[in-house]
mmCIF file of C-alpha atoms and ligand atoms in Angstrom:
data_model
loop_
_atom_site.group_PDB
_atom_site.id
_atom_site.type_symbol
_atom_site.label_atom_id
_atom_site.label_comp_id
_atom_site.label_asym_id
_atom_site.label_seq_id
_atom_site.Cartn_x
_atom_site.Cartn_y
_atom_site.Cartn_z
ATOM 1 C CA UNK A 250 92.589 107.595 -12.444
ATOM 2 C CA UNK A 251 94.246 107.534 -9.054
ATOM 3 C CA UNK A 252 92.255 104.582 -7.729
ATOM 4 C CA UNK A 253 93.688 102.283 -10.372
ATOM 5 C CA UNK A 254 96.475 100.152 -8.881
ATOM 6 C CA UNK A 255 97.511 98.328 -12.027
ATOM 7 C CA UNK A 256 96.573 98.728 -15.648
ATOM 8 C CA UNK A 257 97.201 96.440 -18.568
ATOM 9 C CA UNK A 258 97.236 98.618 -21.677
ATOM 10 C CA UNK A 259 97.099 97.370 -25.274
ATOM 11 C CA UNK A 260 99.144 94.375 -24.261
ATOM 12 C CA UNK A 261 99.846 91.975 -27.119
ATOM 13 C CA UNK A 262 102.198 89.026 -27.146
ATOM 14 C CA UNK A 263 103.209 85.974 -29.104
ATOM 15 C CA UNK A 264 105.104 82.725 -28.723
ATOM 16 C CA UNK A 265 108.316 82.434 -30.682
ATOM 17 C CA UNK A 266 108.901 79.005 -32.228
ATOM 18 C CA UNK A 267 112.376 77.501 -32.691
ATOM 19 C CA UNK A 268 112.376 78.724 -36.299
ATOM 20 C CA UNK A 269 111.695 82.268 -35.102
ATOM 21 C CA UNK A 270 108.100 82.423 -36.245
ATOM 22 C CA UNK A 271 105.673 84.215 -33.953
ATOM 23 C CA UNK A 272 102.259 82.852 -32.997
ATOM 24 C CA UNK A 273 100.195 85.697 -31.531
ATOM 25 C CA UNK A 274 98.242 84.718 -28.398
ATOM 26 C CA UNK A 275 97.354 87.999 -26.670
ATOM 27 C CA UNK A 276 95.720 90.774 -28.682
ATOM 28 C CA UNK A 277 95.441 94.315 -27.281
ATOM 29 C CA UNK A 278 94.525 93.240 -23.771
ATOM 30 C CA UNK A 279 93.154 96.163 -21.752
ATOM 31 C CA UNK A 280 91.888 96.224 -18.176
ATOM 32 C CA UNK A 281 92.519 97.949 -14.871
ATOM 33 C CA UNK A 282 92.620 96.670 -11.307
ATOM 34 C CA UNK A 283 91.122 99.148 -8.885
ATOM 35 C CA UNK A 284 92.627 99.593 -5.444
ATOM 36 C CA UNK A 285 90.781 97.559 -2.813
ATOM 37 C CA UNK A 286 88.632 95.686 -5.322
ATOM 38 C CA UNK A 287 88.524 91.999 -6.143
ATOM 39 C CA UNK A 288 88.597 91.747 -9.934
ATOM 40 C CA UNK A 289 87.810 88.446 -11.618
ATOM 41 C CA UNK A 290 89.357 87.421 -14.916
ATOM 42 C CA UNK A 291 87.172 84.794 -16.579
ATOM 43 C CA UNK A 292 87.221 83.024 -19.911
ATOM 44 C CA UNK A 293 87.505 79.567 -21.361
ATOM 45 C CA UNK A 294 90.665 77.484 -21.369
ATOM 46 C CA UNK A 295 93.460 78.954 -23.498
ATOM 47 C CA UNK A 296 91.994 82.466 -23.519
ATOM 48 C CA UNK A 297 95.190 84.015 -22.118
ATOM 49 C CA UNK A 298 94.334 84.517 -18.447
ATOM 50 C CA UNK A 299 97.431 82.875 -16.990
ATOM 51 C CA UNK A 300 99.801 84.401 -19.524
ATOM 52 C CA UNK A 301 98.512 87.851 -18.644
ATOM 53 C CA UNK A 302 98.952 87.156 -14.920
ATOM 54 C CA UNK A 303 102.425 85.680 -15.359
ATOM 55 C CA UNK A 304 103.438 88.702 -17.440
ATOM 56 C CA UNK A 305 102.422 91.007 -14.581
ATOM 57 C CA UNK A 306 104.937 89.189 -12.377
ATOM 58 C CA UNK A 307 107.570 88.865 -15.086
ATOM 59 C CA UNK A 308 107.466 85.053 -14.921
ATOM 60 C CA UNK A 309 106.007 84.352 -18.356
ATOM 61 C CA UNK A 310 107.567 81.500 -20.389
ATOM 62 C CA UNK A 311 110.890 82.443 -22.001
ATOM 63 C CA UNK A 312 109.447 81.912 -25.474
ATOM 64 C CA UNK A 313 106.684 84.444 -24.911
ATOM 65 C CA UNK A 314 107.443 87.900 -26.274
ATOM 66 C CA UNK A 315 105.557 91.126 -25.868
ATOM 67 C CA UNK A 316 104.731 92.692 -29.217
ATOM 68 C CA UNK A 317 102.989 95.825 -27.921
ATOM 69 C CA UNK A 318 101.580 97.565 -24.882
ATOM 70 C CA UNK A 319 102.507 98.011 -21.255
ATOM 71 C CA UNK A 320 101.539 96.990 -17.735
ATOM 72 C CA UNK A 321 101.589 99.983 -15.411
ATOM 73 C CA UNK A 322 101.989 99.482 -11.663
ATOM 74 C CA UNK A 323 102.578 102.559 -9.516
ATOM 75 C CA UNK A 324 103.594 104.539 -12.556
ATOM 76 C CA UNK A 325 106.150 102.036 -13.864
ATOM 77 C CA UNK A 326 105.874 99.673 -16.817
ATOM 78 C CA UNK A 327 106.477 96.216 -15.357
ATOM 79 C CA UNK A 328 107.347 94.884 -18.807
ATOM 80 C CA UNK A 329 110.432 97.057 -19.002
ATOM 81 C CA UNK A 330 111.829 96.471 -15.514
ATOM 82 C CA UNK A 331 115.076 94.597 -15.059
ATOM 83 C CA UNK A 332 115.516 91.458 -12.961
ATOM 84 C CA UNK A 333 116.506 93.322 -9.787
ATOM 85 C CA UNK A 334 113.598 95.744 -9.913
ATOM 86 C CA UNK A 335 111.184 92.885 -10.599
ATOM 87 C CA UNK A 336 112.527 90.863 -7.681
ATOM 88 C CA UNK A 337 111.841 93.805 -5.401
ATOM 89 C CA UNK A 338 108.214 93.880 -6.537
ATOM 90 C CA UNK A 339 107.579 90.142 -6.671
ATOM 91 C CA UNK A 340 106.343 88.724 -3.389
ATOM 92 C CA UNK A 341 106.592 91.972 -1.493
ATOM 93 C CA UNK A 342 104.352 94.169 -3.654
ATOM 94 C CA UNK A 343 102.647 91.659 -5.918
ATOM 95 C CA UNK A 344 102.304 88.020 -4.938
ATOM 96 C CA UNK A 345 100.627 85.092 -6.585
ATOM 97 C CA UNK A 346 98.822 81.908 -5.597
ATOM 98 C CA UNK A 347 98.991 79.131 -8.173
ATOM 99 C CA UNK A 348 96.525 76.387 -8.928
ATOM 100 C CA UNK A 349 98.529 73.521 -7.482
ATOM 101 C CA UNK A 350 99.765 74.648 -4.091
ATOM 102 C CA UNK A 351 101.598 71.478 -3.200
ATOM 103 C CA UNK A 352 103.616 71.622 -6.405
ATOM 104 C CA UNK A 353 104.513 75.256 -5.672
ATOM 105 C CA UNK A 354 105.963 74.339 -2.263
ATOM 106 C CA UNK A 355 109.389 72.901 -1.635
ATOM 107 C CA UNK A 356 108.998 69.240 -0.586
ATOM 108 C CA UNK A 357 112.157 69.113 1.537
ATOM 109 C CA UNK A 358 111.233 71.856 4.001
ATOM 110 C CA UNK A 359 108.355 71.934 6.459
ATOM 111 C CA UNK A 360 105.472 74.264 5.707
ATOM 112 C CA UNK A 361 106.419 76.350 8.748
ATOM 113 C CA UNK A 362 110.042 76.646 7.592
ATOM 114 C CA UNK A 363 108.919 77.838 4.151
ATOM 115 C CA UNK A 364 106.596 80.497 5.474
ATOM 116 C CA UNK A 365 109.175 81.594 8.045
ATOM 117 C CA UNK A 366 111.930 81.773 5.433
ATOM 118 C CA UNK A 367 109.840 83.957 3.134
ATOM 119 C CA UNK A 368 108.975 86.167 6.097
ATOM 120 C CA UNK A 369 112.650 86.576 6.984
ATOM 121 C CA UNK A 370 113.641 87.324 3.393
ATOM 122 C CA UNK A 371 111.063 90.079 3.177
ATOM 123 C CA UNK A 372 110.916 91.504 6.662
ATOM 124 C CA UNK A 373 114.075 90.292 8.434
ATOM 125 C CA UNK A 374 114.128 89.340 12.137
ATOM 126 C CA UNK A 375 115.102 86.192 14.012
ATOM 127 C CA UNK A 376 114.243 82.628 13.023
ATOM 128 C CA UNK A 377 112.055 82.193 16.106
ATOM 129 C CA UNK A 378 110.118 85.388 15.449
ATOM 130 C CA UNK A 379 109.625 84.351 11.806
ATOM 131 C CA UNK A 380 108.350 80.903 12.850
ATOM 132 C CA UNK A 381 105.900 82.579 15.241
ATOM 133 C CA UNK A 382 104.649 84.682 12.291
ATOM 134 C CA UNK A 383 104.335 81.537 10.175
ATOM 135 C CA UNK A 384 102.257 79.765 12.827
ATOM 136 C CA UNK A 385 100.110 82.850 13.293
ATOM 137 C CA UNK A 386 99.509 83.050 9.526
ATOM 138 C CA UNK A 387 98.459 79.369 9.432
ATOM 139 C CA UNK A 388 96.076 80.045 12.305
ATOM 140 C CA UNK A 389 94.569 83.023 10.478
ATOM 141 C CA UNK A 390 93.715 80.871 7.464
ATOM 142 C CA UNK A 391 91.953 78.442 9.835
ATOM 143 C CA UNK A 392 94.422 75.579 9.739
ATOM 144 C CA UNK A 393 93.745 73.562 12.893
ATOM 145 C CA UNK A 394 96.642 72.948 15.306
ATOM 146 C CA UNK A 395 98.921 75.379 13.461
ATOM 147 C CA UNK A 396 101.949 74.643 15.714
ATOM 148 C CA UNK A 397 101.840 70.962 14.780
ATOM 149 C CA UNK A 398 100.976 71.626 11.131
ATOM 150 C CA UNK A 399 103.892 74.040 10.785
ATOM 151 C CA UNK A 400 106.247 71.113 11.494
ATOM 152 C CA UNK A 401 104.767 68.997 8.697
ATOM 153 C CA UNK A 402 105.944 68.700 5.096
ATOM 154 C CA UNK A 403 103.745 69.724 2.112
ATOM 155 C CA UNK A 404 102.910 66.075 1.265
ATOM 156 C CA UNK A 405 101.339 65.702 4.719
ATOM 157 C CA UNK A 406 98.838 68.471 3.916
ATOM 158 C CA UNK A 407 95.504 67.895 2.166
ATOM 159 C CA UNK A 408 94.926 69.831 -1.078
ATOM 160 C CA UNK A 409 92.653 72.350 0.655
ATOM 161 C CA UNK A 410 95.082 72.803 3.521
ATOM 162 C CA UNK A 411 98.012 73.300 1.157
ATOM 163 C CA UNK A 412 95.996 75.944 -0.698
ATOM 164 C CA UNK A 413 95.267 77.688 2.614
ATOM 165 C CA UNK A 414 98.983 77.603 3.454
ATOM 166 C CA UNK A 415 99.833 79.161 0.070
ATOM 167 C CA UNK A 416 97.235 81.867 0.625
ATOM 168 C CA UNK A 417 98.732 82.462 4.074
ATOM 169 C CA UNK A 418 102.144 82.836 2.437
ATOM 170 C CA UNK A 419 100.997 85.080 -0.408
ATOM 171 C CA UNK A 420 98.568 87.273 1.526
ATOM 172 C CA UNK A 421 99.719 87.327 5.164
ATOM 173 C CA UNK A 422 103.451 86.613 5.098
ATOM 174 C CA UNK A 423 104.228 88.677 1.986
ATOM 175 C CA UNK A 424 101.594 91.355 2.766
ATOM 176 C CA UNK A 425 101.492 92.463 -0.880
ATOM 177 C CA UNK A 426 99.634 95.405 -2.328
ATOM 178 C CA UNK A 427 98.272 93.152 -5.061
ATOM 179 C CA UNK A 428 97.433 89.470 -4.759
ATOM 180 C CA UNK A 429 96.918 87.447 -7.941
ATOM 181 C CA UNK A 430 95.215 84.079 -7.631
ATOM 182 C CA UNK A 431 95.248 81.779 -10.654
ATOM 183 C CA UNK A 432 92.444 79.223 -10.258
ATOM 184 C CA UNK A 433 93.173 78.806 -6.554
ATOM 185 C CA UNK A 434 90.402 76.280 -5.972
ATOM 186 C CA UNK A 435 90.535 74.122 -9.098
ATOM 187 C CA UNK A 436 90.862 70.463 -8.207
ATOM 188 C CA UNK A 437 89.471 70.877 -4.694
ATOM 189 C CA UNK A 438 86.062 69.592 -3.784
ATOM 190 C CA UNK A 439 83.151 71.947 -3.908
ATOM 191 C CA UNK A 440 82.686 72.621 -0.189
ATOM 192 C CA UNK A 441 86.415 73.291 0.253
ATOM 193 C CA UNK A 442 86.306 75.567 -2.812
ATOM 194 C CA UNK A 443 83.683 77.814 -1.281
ATOM 195 C CA UNK A 444 85.523 77.901 2.057
ATOM 196 C CA UNK A 445 88.715 78.971 0.301
ATOM 197 C CA UNK A 446 86.816 81.656 -1.618
ATOM 198 C CA UNK A 447 85.299 82.979 1.603
ATOM 199 C CA UNK A 448 88.779 83.076 3.076
ATOM 200 C CA UNK A 449 90.099 85.065 0.108
ATOM 201 C CA UNK A 450 87.283 87.580 0.321
ATOM 202 C CA UNK A 451 87.655 87.921 4.083
ATOM 203 C CA UNK A 452 91.408 88.462 3.823
ATOM 204 C CA UNK A 453 90.843 90.900 0.992
ATOM 205 C CA UNK A 454 88.467 92.967 3.073
ATOM 206 C CA UNK A 455 90.393 92.782 6.358
ATOM 207 C CA UNK A 456 93.892 93.293 4.964
ATOM 208 C CA UNK A 457 92.795 95.906 2.419
ATOM 209 C CA UNK A 458 94.163 93.783 -0.399
ATOM 210 C CA UNK A 459 93.616 94.421 -4.050
ATOM 211 C CA UNK A 460 93.053 91.045 -5.666
ATOM 212 C CA UNK A 461 92.895 89.628 -9.166
ATOM 213 C CA UNK A 462 91.132 86.281 -9.230
ATOM 214 C CA UNK A 463 91.438 84.086 -12.300
ATOM 215 C CA UNK A 464 88.684 81.527 -12.329
ATOM 216 C CA UNK A 465 86.370 79.364 -14.386
ATOM 217 C CA UNK A 466 83.722 79.503 -11.714
ATOM 218 C CA UNK A 467 81.245 82.252 -12.479
ATOM 219 C CA UNK A 468 79.151 81.315 -9.450
ATOM 220 C CA UNK A 469 82.100 82.295 -7.273
ATOM 221 C CA UNK A 470 82.522 85.527 -9.200
ATOM 222 C CA UNK A 471 78.887 86.548 -8.761
ATOM 223 C CA UNK A 472 79.167 86.118 -5.005
ATOM 224 C CA UNK A 473 82.573 87.544 -4.312
ATOM 225 C CA UNK A 474 83.977 89.857 -6.950
ATOM 226 C CA UNK A 475 83.555 93.570 -7.545
ATOM 227 C CA UNK A 476 84.622 93.722 -11.177
ATOM 228 C CA UNK A 477 84.897 91.250 -14.026
ATOM 229 C CA UNK A 478 87.179 91.009 -17.056
ATOM 230 C CA UNK A 479 85.970 88.566 -19.696
ATOM 231 C CA UNK A 480 88.629 87.118 -22.008
ATOM 232 C CA UNK A 481 88.179 85.064 -25.143
ATOM 233 C CA UNK A 482 90.906 83.857 -27.518
ATOM 234 C CA UNK A 483 93.517 86.288 -26.193
ATOM 235 C CA UNK A 484 91.223 89.303 -26.195
ATOM 236 C CA UNK A 485 89.284 91.151 -23.525
ATOM 237 C CA UNK A 486 85.743 91.090 -24.836
ATOM 238 C CA UNK A 487 84.027 92.841 -21.937
ATOM 239 C CA UNK A 488 84.791 94.488 -18.604
ATOM 240 C CA UNK A 489 82.439 95.864 -16.007
ATOM 241 C CA UNK A 490 81.183 95.670 -12.461
ATOM 242 C CA UNK A 491 80.126 92.191 -11.428
ATOM 243 C CA UNK A 492 76.560 93.441 -11.207
ATOM 244 C CA UNK A 493 76.578 94.816 -14.752
ATOM 245 C CA UNK A 494 78.182 91.684 -16.195
ATOM 246 C CA UNK A 495 75.656 89.403 -14.525
ATOM 247 C CA UNK A 496 72.539 91.459 -15.081
ATOM 248 C CA UNK A 497 73.251 93.030 -18.469
ATOM 249 C CA UNK A 498 76.073 91.265 -20.308
ATOM 250 C CA UNK A 499 76.865 93.156 -23.515
ATOM 251 C CA UNK A 500 78.924 90.673 -25.445
ATOM 252 C CA UNK A 501 77.626 87.432 -26.959
ATOM 253 C CA UNK A 502 80.601 85.517 -25.551
ATOM 254 C CA UNK A 503 79.829 86.729 -22.016
ATOM 255 C CA UNK A 504 76.229 85.621 -22.436
ATOM 256 C CA UNK A 505 77.439 82.240 -23.639
ATOM 257 C CA UNK A 506 79.723 81.881 -20.584
ATOM 258 C CA UNK A 507 76.896 82.809 -18.247
ATOM 259 C CA UNK A 508 74.544 80.377 -19.928
ATOM 260 C CA UNK A 509 77.162 77.625 -19.755
ATOM 261 C CA UNK A 510 77.526 78.211 -16.018
ATOM 262 C CA UNK A 511 73.729 77.830 -15.658
ATOM 263 C CA UNK A 512 73.536 81.182 -13.877
ATOM 264 C CA UNK A 513 71.219 82.629 -16.492
ATOM 265 C CA UNK A 514 69.149 81.132 -19.317
ATOM 266 C CA UNK A 515 70.750 81.138 -22.767
HETATM 267 N N1 ATP B 750 104.690 77.714 -22.918
HETATM 268 C C1 ATP B 750 103.837 77.870 -23.940
HETATM 269 N N2 ATP B 750 104.233 77.663 -25.228
HETATM 270 C C2 ATP B 750 103.377 77.864 -26.263
HETATM 271 N N3 ATP B 750 102.110 78.265 -26.115
HETATM 272 C C3 ATP B 750 101.656 78.474 -24.883
HETATM 273 C C4 ATP B 750 102.477 78.290 -23.723
HETATM 274 N N4 ATP B 750 101.744 78.601 -22.627
HETATM 275 C C5 ATP B 750 100.523 78.950 -23.074
HETATM 276 N N5 ATP B 750 100.458 78.883 -24.427
HETATM 277 C C6 ATP B 750 99.311 79.240 -25.263
HETATM 278 O O1 ATP B 750 98.900 80.564 -24.968
HETATM 279 C C7 ATP B 750 97.482 80.672 -24.961
HETATM 280 C C8 ATP B 750 97.007 81.253 -23.624
HETATM 281 O O2 ATP B 750 97.365 80.365 -22.578
HETATM 282 P P1 ATP B 750 97.003 80.645 -21.045
HETATM 283 O O3 ATP B 750 97.780 79.656 -20.242
HETATM 284 O O4 ATP B 750 97.177 82.067 -20.722
HETATM 285 O O5 ATP B 750 95.446 80.277 -21.012
HETATM 286 P P2 ATP B 750 94.424 80.331 -19.780
HETATM 287 O O6 ATP B 750 93.358 81.315 -20.132
HETATM 288 O O7 ATP B 750 95.158 80.525 -18.517
HETATM 289 O O8 ATP B 750 93.792 78.864 -19.853
HETATM 290 P P3 ATP B 750 93.367 77.873 -18.652
HETATM 291 O O9 ATP B 750 92.011 78.309 -18.239
HETATM 292 O O10 ATP B 750 93.338 76.531 -19.301
HETATM 293 O O11 ATP B 750 94.390 77.964 -17.576
HETATM 294 C C9 ATP B 750 96.953 79.269 -25.230
HETATM 295 O O12 ATP B 750 96.603 79.197 -26.591
HETATM 296 C C10 ATP B 750 98.121 78.370 -24.940
HETATM 297 O O13 ATP B 750 98.076 77.226 -25.742
HETATM 298 MG MG1 MG B 751 95.503 79.334 -16.859
#
């Protein structure tokens, strides 16, 4: 279908131990991300959400090996691309926001310098023009006094502010076709979490982004996402529109997740 931006097809993978033995962790994972939609990937800890996302970007652990399947993006299998081709896609076409934003930033450069540097790498231009873009991006994610904040180092940012800065980098500086967010609000307090989610949805709508949101928070999914992929123990157990998943879950595991999140009775 032409409105599918990325599809994960029969993707299986395993970890290779030092003695060469394989421990399978992903089993025939299948789902598609539709252009312009926000798709949630939910499932309990260890279900394979992050590994799937990292594999899309080609940054999976070195000991993880694909045993079958493919990940198609614009007609190409990302799992077969070489380092150069992947670098051209990473950041520019597909970018990712990680759970711990401060850890993902470089502590020795200011936040403004980091955003500006990424802008220059991807779009060129002068240092001053790139810094202006960085400050503008911080402003657009509602960081107060963006000129002053741009001169600060990551450790001077609060957790919520650092997450906003990472979203600014991934969504506004990189301007990707696909934005992947792996638990972008975990560890932040609840009010900040919902503000960050609103920001993601707003950017998604205004910038025409396709987004894949990995989360534990089904409340967030019900409010913000178009489609849902439910994973359990390395398998996709159910996919559907958010409405269908919340009103008529088909799989027992999905019902259990919903009940655990107190959104519906068990
Ligand atoms: N570097 C690694 N070496 C060995 N096993 C790993 C490694 N990383 C992940 N795993 C295993 O792969 C499986 C899937 O892990 P993954 O990180 O994708 O889970 P997840 O769904 O993202 O969980 P969480 O919600 O806790 O982030 C788990 O069983 C995990 O223990
Ligand atoms: Mg994870």
